[in-house]
Coordinates of C-alpha atoms in Angstrom, one line a residue:
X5 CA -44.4 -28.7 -88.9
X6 CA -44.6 -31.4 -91.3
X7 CA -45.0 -30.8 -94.7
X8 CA -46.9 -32.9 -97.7
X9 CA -45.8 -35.7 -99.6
X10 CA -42.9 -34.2 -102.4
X11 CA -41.7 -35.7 -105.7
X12 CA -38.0 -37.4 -105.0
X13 CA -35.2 -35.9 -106.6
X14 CA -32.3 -37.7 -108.3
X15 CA -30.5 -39.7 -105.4
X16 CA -27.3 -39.8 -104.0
X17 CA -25.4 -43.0 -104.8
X18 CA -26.5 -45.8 -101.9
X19 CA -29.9 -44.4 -102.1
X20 CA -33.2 -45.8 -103.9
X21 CA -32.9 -44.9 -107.9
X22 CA -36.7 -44.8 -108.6
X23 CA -36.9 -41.4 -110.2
X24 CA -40.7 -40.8 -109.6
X25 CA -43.0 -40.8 -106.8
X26 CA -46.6 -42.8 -106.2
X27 CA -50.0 -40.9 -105.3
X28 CA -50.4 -42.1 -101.9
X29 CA -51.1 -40.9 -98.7
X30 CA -49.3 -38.6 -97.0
X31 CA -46.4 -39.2 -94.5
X32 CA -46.9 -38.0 -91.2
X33 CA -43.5 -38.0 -89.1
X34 CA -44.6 -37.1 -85.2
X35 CA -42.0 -36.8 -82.6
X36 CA -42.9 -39.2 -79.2
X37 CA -42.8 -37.1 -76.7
X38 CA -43.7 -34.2 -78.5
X39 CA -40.9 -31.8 -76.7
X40 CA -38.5 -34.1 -75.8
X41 CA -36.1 -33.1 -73.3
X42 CA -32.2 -33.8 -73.3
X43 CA -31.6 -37.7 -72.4
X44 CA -35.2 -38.9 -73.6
X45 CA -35.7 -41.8 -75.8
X46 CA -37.3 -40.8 -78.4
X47 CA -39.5 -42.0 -81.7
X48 CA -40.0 -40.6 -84.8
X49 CA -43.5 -42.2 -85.0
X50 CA -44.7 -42.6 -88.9
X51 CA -48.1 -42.3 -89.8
X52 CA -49.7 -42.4 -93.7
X53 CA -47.5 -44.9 -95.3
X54 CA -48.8 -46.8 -98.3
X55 CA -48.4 -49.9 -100.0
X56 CA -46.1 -53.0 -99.2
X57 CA -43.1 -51.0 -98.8
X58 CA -39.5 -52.9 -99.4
X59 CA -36.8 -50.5 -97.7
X60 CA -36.4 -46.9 -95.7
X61 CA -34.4 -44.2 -96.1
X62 CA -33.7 -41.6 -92.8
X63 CA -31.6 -38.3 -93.3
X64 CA -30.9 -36.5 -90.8
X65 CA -30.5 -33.0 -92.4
X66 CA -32.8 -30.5 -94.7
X67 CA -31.9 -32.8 -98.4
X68 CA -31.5 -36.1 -99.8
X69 CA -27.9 -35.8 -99.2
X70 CA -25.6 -39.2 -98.8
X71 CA -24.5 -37.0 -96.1
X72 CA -27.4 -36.5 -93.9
X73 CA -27.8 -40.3 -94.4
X74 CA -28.6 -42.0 -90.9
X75 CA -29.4 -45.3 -91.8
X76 CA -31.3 -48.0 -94.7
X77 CA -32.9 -50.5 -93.9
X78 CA -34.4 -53.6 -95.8
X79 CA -38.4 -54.5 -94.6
X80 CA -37.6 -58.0 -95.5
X81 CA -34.6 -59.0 -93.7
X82 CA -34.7 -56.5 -90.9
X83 CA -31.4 -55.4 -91.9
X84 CA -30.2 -51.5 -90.9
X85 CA -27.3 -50.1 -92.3
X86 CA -25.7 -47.4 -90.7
X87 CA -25.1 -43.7 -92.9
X88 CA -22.2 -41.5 -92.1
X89 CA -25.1 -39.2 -90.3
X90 CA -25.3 -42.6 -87.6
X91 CA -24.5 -41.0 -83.7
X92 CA -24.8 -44.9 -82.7
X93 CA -28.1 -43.7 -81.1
X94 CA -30.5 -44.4 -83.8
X95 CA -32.2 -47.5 -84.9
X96 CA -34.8 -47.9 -87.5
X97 CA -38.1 -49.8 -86.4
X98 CA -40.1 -52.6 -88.6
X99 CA -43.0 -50.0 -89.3
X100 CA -40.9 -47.1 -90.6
X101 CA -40.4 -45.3 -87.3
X102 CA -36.5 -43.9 -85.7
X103 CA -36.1 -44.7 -82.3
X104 CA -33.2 -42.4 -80.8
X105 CA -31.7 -43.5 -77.5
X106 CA -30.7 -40.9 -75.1
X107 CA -31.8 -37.9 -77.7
X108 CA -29.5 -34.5 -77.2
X109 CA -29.7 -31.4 -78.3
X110 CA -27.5 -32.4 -81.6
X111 CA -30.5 -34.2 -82.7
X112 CA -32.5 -31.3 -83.3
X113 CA -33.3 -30.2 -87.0
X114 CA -35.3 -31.4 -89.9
X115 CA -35.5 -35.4 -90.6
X116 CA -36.3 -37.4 -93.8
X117 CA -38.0 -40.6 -94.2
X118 CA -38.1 -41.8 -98.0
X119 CA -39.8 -45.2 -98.5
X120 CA -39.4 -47.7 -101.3
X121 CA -42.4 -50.3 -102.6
X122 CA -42.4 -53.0 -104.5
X123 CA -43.1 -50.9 -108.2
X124 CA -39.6 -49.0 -107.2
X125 CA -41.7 -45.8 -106.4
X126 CA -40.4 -43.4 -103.7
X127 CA -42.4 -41.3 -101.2
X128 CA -40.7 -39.0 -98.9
X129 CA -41.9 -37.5 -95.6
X130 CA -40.6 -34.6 -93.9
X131 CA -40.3 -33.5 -90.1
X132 CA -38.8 -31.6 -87.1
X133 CA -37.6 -32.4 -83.9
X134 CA -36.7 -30.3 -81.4
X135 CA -34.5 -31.6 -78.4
X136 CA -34.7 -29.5 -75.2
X137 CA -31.3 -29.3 -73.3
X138 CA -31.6 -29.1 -69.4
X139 CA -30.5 -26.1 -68.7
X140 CA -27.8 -25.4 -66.1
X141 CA -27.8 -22.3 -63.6
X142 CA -27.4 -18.8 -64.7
X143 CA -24.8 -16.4 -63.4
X144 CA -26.1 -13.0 -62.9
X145 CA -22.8 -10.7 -63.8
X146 CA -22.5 -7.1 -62.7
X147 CA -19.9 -4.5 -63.3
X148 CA -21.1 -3.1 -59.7
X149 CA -23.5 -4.3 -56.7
X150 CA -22.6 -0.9 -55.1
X151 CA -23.7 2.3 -57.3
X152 CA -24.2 5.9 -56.1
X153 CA -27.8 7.5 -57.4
X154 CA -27.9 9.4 -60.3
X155 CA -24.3 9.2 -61.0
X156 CA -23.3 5.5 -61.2
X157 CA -24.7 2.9 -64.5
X158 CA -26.0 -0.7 -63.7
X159 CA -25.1 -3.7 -65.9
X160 CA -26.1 -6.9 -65.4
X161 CA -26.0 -10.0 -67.7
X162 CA -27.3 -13.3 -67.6
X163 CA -24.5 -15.7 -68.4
X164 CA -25.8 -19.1 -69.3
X165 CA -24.2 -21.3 -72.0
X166 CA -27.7 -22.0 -73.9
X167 CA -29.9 -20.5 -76.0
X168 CA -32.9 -20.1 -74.2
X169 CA -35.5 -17.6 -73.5
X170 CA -34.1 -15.3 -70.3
X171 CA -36.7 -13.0 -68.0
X172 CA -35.7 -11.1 -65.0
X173 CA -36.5 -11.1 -61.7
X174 CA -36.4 -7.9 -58.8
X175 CA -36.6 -9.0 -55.0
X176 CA -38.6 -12.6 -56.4
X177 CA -41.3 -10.7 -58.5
X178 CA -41.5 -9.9 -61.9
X179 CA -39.2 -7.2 -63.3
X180 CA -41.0 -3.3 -63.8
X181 CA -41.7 -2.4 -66.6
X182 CA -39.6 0.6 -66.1
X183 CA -36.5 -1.2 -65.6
X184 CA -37.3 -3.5 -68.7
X185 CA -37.1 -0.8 -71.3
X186 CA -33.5 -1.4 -70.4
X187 CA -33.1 -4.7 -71.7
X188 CA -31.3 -5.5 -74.8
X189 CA -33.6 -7.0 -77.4
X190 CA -31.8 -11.1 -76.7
X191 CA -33.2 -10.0 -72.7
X192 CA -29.6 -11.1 -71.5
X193 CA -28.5 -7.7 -70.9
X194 CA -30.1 -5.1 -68.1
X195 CA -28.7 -1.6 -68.3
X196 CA -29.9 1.7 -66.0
X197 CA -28.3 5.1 -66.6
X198 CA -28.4 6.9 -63.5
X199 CA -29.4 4.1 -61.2
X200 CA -32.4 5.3 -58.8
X201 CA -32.6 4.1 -55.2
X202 CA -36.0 2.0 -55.9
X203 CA -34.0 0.4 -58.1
X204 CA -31.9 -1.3 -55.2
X205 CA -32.4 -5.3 -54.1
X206 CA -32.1 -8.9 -55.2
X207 CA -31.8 -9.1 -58.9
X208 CA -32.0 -13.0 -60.5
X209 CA -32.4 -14.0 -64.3
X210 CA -33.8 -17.2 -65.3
X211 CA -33.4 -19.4 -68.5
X212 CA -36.0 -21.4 -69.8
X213 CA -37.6 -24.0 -72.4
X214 CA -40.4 -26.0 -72.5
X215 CA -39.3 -28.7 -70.6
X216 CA -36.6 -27.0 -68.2
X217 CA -36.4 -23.4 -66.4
X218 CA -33.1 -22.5 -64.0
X219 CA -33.4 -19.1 -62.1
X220 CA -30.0 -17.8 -60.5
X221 CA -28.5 -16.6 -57.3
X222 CA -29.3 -13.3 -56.5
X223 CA -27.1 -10.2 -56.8
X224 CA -28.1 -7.5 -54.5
X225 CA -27.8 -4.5 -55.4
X226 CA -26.8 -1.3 -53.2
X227 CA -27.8 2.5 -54.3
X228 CA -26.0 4.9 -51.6
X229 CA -27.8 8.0 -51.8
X230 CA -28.2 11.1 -49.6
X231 CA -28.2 12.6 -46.7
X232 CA -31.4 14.2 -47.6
X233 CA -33.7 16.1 -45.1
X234 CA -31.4 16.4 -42.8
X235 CA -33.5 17.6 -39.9
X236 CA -33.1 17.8 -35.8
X237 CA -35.1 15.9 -33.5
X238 CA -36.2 17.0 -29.7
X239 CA -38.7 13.7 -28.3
X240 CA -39.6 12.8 -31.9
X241 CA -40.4 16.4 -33.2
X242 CA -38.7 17.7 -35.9
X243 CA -37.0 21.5 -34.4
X244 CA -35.0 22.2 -37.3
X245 CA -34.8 26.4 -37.4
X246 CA -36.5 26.8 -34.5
X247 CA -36.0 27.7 -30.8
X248 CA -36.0 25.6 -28.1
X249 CA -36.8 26.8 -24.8
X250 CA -35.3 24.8 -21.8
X251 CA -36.0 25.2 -18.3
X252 CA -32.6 26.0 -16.1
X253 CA -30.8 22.5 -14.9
X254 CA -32.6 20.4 -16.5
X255 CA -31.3 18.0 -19.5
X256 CA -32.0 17.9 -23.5
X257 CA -30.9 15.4 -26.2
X258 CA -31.0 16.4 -29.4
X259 CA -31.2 13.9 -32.6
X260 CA -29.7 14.5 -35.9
X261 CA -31.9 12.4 -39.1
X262 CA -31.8 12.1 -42.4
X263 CA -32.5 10.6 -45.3
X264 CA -29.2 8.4 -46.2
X265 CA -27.7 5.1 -47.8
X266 CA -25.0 4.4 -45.4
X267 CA -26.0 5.9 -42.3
X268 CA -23.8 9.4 -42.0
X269 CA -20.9 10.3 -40.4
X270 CA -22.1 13.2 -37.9
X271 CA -20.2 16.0 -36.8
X272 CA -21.7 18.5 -34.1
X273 CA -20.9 22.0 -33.5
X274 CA -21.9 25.1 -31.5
X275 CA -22.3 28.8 -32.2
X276 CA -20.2 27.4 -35.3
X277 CA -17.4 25.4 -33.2
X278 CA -17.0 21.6 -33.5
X279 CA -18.2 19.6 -30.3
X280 CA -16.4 15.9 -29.8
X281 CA -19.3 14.2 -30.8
X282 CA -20.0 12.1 -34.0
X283 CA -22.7 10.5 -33.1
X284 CA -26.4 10.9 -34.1
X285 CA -27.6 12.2 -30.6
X286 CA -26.3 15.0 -28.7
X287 CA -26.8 15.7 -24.7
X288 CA -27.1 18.8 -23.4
X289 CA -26.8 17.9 -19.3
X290 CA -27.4 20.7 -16.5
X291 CA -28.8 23.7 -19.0
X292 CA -27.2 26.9 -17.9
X293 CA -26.8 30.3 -19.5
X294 CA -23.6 29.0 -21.0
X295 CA -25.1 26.4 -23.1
X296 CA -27.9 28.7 -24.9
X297 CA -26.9 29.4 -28.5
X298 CA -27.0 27.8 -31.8
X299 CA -26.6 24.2 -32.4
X300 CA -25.5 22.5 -35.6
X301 CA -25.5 19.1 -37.0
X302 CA -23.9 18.0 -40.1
X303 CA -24.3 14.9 -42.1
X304 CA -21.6 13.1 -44.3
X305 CA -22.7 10.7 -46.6
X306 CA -18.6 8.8 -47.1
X307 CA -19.8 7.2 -50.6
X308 CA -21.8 10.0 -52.2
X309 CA -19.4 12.8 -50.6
X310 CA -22.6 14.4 -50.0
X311 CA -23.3 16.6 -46.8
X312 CA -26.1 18.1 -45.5
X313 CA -26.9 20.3 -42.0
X314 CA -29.7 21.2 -39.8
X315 CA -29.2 24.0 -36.7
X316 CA -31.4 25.1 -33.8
X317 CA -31.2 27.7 -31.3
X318 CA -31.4 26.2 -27.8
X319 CA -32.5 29.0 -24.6
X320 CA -33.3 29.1 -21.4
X321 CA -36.7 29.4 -21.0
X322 CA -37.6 32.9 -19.6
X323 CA -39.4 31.4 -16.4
X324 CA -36.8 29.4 -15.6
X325 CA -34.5 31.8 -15.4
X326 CA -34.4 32.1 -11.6
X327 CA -31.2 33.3 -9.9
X328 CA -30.1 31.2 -6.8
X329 CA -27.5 31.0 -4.1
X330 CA -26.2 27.7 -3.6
X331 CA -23.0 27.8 -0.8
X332 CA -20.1 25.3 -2.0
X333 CA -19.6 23.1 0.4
X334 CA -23.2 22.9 1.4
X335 CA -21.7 22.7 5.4
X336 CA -18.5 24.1 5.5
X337 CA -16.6 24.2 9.0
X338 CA -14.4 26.7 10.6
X339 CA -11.4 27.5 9.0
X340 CA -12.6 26.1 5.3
X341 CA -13.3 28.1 2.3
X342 CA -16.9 28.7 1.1
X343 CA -18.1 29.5 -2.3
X344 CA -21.4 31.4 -2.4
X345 CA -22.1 30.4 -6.0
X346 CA -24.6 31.9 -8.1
X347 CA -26.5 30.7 -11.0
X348 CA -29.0 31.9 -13.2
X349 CA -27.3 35.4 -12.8
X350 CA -28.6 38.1 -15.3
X351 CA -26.4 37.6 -18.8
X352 CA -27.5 41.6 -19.0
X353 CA -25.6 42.2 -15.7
X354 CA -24.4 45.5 -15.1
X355 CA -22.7 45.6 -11.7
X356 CA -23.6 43.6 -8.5
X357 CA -22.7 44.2 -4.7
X358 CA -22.8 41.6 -1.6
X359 CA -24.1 42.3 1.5
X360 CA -23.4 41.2 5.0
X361 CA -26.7 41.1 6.4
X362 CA -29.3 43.5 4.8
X363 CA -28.2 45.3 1.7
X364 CA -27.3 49.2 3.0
X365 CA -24.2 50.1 2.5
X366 CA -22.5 49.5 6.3
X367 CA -22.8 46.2 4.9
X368 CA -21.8 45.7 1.7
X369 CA -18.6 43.6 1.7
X370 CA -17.8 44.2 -2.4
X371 CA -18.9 45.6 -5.2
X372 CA -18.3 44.5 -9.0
X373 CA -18.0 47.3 -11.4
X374 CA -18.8 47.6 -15.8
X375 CA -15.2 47.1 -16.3
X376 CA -14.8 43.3 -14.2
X377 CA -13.1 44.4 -11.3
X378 CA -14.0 44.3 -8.0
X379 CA -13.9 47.3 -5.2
X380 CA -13.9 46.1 -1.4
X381 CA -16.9 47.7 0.6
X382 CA -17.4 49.1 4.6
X383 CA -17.9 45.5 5.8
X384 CA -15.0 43.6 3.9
X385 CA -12.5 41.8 6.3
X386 CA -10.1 41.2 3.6
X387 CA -11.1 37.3 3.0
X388 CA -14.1 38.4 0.8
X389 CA -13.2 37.9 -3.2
X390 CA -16.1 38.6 -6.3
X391 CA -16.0 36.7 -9.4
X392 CA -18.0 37.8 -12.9
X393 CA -20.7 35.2 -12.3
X394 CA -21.7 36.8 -9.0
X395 CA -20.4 34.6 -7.1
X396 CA -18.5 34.8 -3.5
X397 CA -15.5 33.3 -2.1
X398 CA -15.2 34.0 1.7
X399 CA -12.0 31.8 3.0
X400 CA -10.8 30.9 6.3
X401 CA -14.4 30.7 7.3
X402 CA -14.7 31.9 11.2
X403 CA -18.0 31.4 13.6
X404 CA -19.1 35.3 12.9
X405 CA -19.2 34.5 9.5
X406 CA -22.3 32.4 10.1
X407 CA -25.5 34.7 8.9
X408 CA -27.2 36.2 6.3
X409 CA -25.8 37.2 2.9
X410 CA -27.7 39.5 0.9
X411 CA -27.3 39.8 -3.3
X412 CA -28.1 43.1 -5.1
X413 CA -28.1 42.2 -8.9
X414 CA -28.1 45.2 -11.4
X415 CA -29.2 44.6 -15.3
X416 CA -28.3 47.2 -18.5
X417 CA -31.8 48.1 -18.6
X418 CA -32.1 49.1 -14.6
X419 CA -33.5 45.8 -13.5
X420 CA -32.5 45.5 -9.6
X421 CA -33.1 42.0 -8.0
X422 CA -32.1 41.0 -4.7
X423 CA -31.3 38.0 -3.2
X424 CA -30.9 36.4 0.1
X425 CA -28.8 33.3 1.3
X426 CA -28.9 32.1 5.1
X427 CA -24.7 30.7 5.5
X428 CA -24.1 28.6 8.5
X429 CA -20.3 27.4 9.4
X430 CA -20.1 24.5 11.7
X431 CA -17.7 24.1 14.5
X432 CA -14.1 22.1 13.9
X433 CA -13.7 19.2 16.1

């Protein structure tokens, strides 16, 4: 701004003594370039003086203070003398103008020009410049880049060493307006109570003027949070609390997700007993009767010491439960042992008996009991043993062991199934 024409008041020794000012124009002081910018030459053009003028006067400073005095100079001669305000930057030009060489931002402020005629009258012009620094990179400052949700507060600060206007940036755009309410009222200063997970990424500040802007490095921010939703997966469908019916010998993989900043630790467990597994997948390979029950996994979150579970209850699927006969080795030879293994066997089992041949009891080689034991049968040869699974163990396999093998399968509820297996025993070479 630059204000009208005032009266002079009394000088300062090594100033002009005329005590009373003329009625002429008023002095216009202009800055060239308008916003000069730190290192620019620059002129404090003049504009309205009056009259046949005999010396200047610039002050460098809000008064007509020997002190603020940059320089005097005589119209006539050309002669400039230098004030104790001088930088050595400043010259004063024939028409009244300042040039400044290499302005900085110490240059800035209010100037002075008072002008001398020929009748001894004074006029006196004020003005303002404003030098622009070029500003230097900001340092974003944080007291943490990793916070956990809810609990943990943000700070961040943009440190820069001038006084320039600061706004924020979040992953490049704009900051929210939500997270502005929580900057102090300079803007240097972000702070969030209870840090939200949105409210993770790339944070930069930036400093600027109107000739120079400088935007930082980012600081990226991490909100750990969770396990949430924990939840179990069978082929991308969520099968948390329910059953899951699986057909007998075939495979499952089951997936544990949630919701987490890190991923989890995982821990698996079964009918309540920890599996060696901590990883997000389990495999269930070979389904059997032994495998059905409930399956659990949990999720630890390390930096929130959070934890969450999911469970499901895995069965056999009731057509699938079909009882076979498979003999162990496949082709045993005389004199080897054969298994007569069983699976799918009723888990309601009551007792059992084998049968060489048709099942009538001539035949029957063992019976198991309620209690677990075993009780040898018409037909045993004493190389026949039962095990709780159903299954038989015939050792020292002769040639007249070769035949049929009949299964007679009894349930709590009076359920009688029967089963036949064909045995063959090949000859030793």
């Amino acid at each position: 701004m630059w204000g009208a024409v005032k009266p002079a008041s009394p000088h300062p020794s090594g100033s002009f003594s005329a005590a009373f000012l003329s009625a002429g124009a008023e002095i216009i002081i202009t800055p060239e370039p308008a916003q000069p910018a730190e290192g620019d030459n620059v002129t404090l053009a003049v504009q309205g003086l009056s009259g046949e003028l005999l010396a200047y006067n610039w002050y460098a400073g809000p008064t007509l203070s020997l002190s603020y005095l940059v320089a005097s100079y005589i119209v006539s001669t050309g002669d400039e003398t230098p004030g104790p305000a001088h930088t050595g930057r400043e010259a004063v030009r024939p028409d009244g103008g300042l040039d400044i060489q290499g302005a900085l931002p110490g240059h800035s402020g209010t100037y002075i020009l008072q002008t001398l005629n020929r009748q001894f009258q004074t006029e006196v012009g004020y003005g303002h410049m404003q030098v622009y620094e070029i500003l230097a990179q900001p340092v974003v400052m944080a007291n943490n880049t990793a916070l956990v949700e809810r609990r943990d507060t943000l700070h961040l600060m943009c440190s820069s060493p001038s006084p320039a206007e600061v706004r924020w940036f979040f992953n490049g755009d704009t900051l929210p307006i939500a997270v502005r309410l929580g900057l102090s009222p300079d803007g240097r200063v972000l702070t969030r109570h209870g840090v939200r997970r949105e409210e993770a990424g790339a944070y930069q500040c930036e400093v600027w003027n109107p000739v120079s802007v400088s935007r930082s490095e980012p600081v990226n921010l991490t909100v750990y949070f969770g396990p949430e939703r924990v939840a179990i997966l069978q082929d991308s469908t969520a099968r948390t609390g329910c059953t899951i019916r699986v057909d007998f010998n075939t495979s499952l993989t089951l997936w544990c997700v949630s919701r987490s900043c890190p991923e989890p630790e995982y821990v698996w467990a079964f009918n309540g007993r920890a599996l060696r597994n901590d990883q997000d997948h389990l495999n269930i390979s070979g389904m059997t009767a032994a495998q059905e029950g409930t399956y659990t996994c949990i999720a630890k979150n390390p930096k929130t010491l959070l934890s969450g579970s999911a469970s499901v209850v895995v069965k056999l699927s009731a057509a699938s439960v079909v009882m076979t006969i498979v003999p162990v080795p496949t082709r045993p030879v005389e004199g080897q042992d054969v298994t007569l293994t069983v699976q799918g066997y009723p888990k309601d089992l009551l007792v059992y008996a084998w049968y060489r041949g048709p099942a009538s009891e001539p035949n029957r080689l063992l019976s198991q009991l309620p209690s677990g034991n075993w009780i040898a049968g018409p037909a045993h040869t004493g190389r026949e043993v039962g095990f709780p699974n159903c299954s038989l163990l015939v050792q020292k396999l002769n040639l007249t062991d070769a035949g049929r093998y009949t299964l007679k399968t009894v349930t709590l509820q009076g359920k009688t199934e029967t089963l036949e297996v064909e045995l063959q025993v090949a000859l030793l070479e």
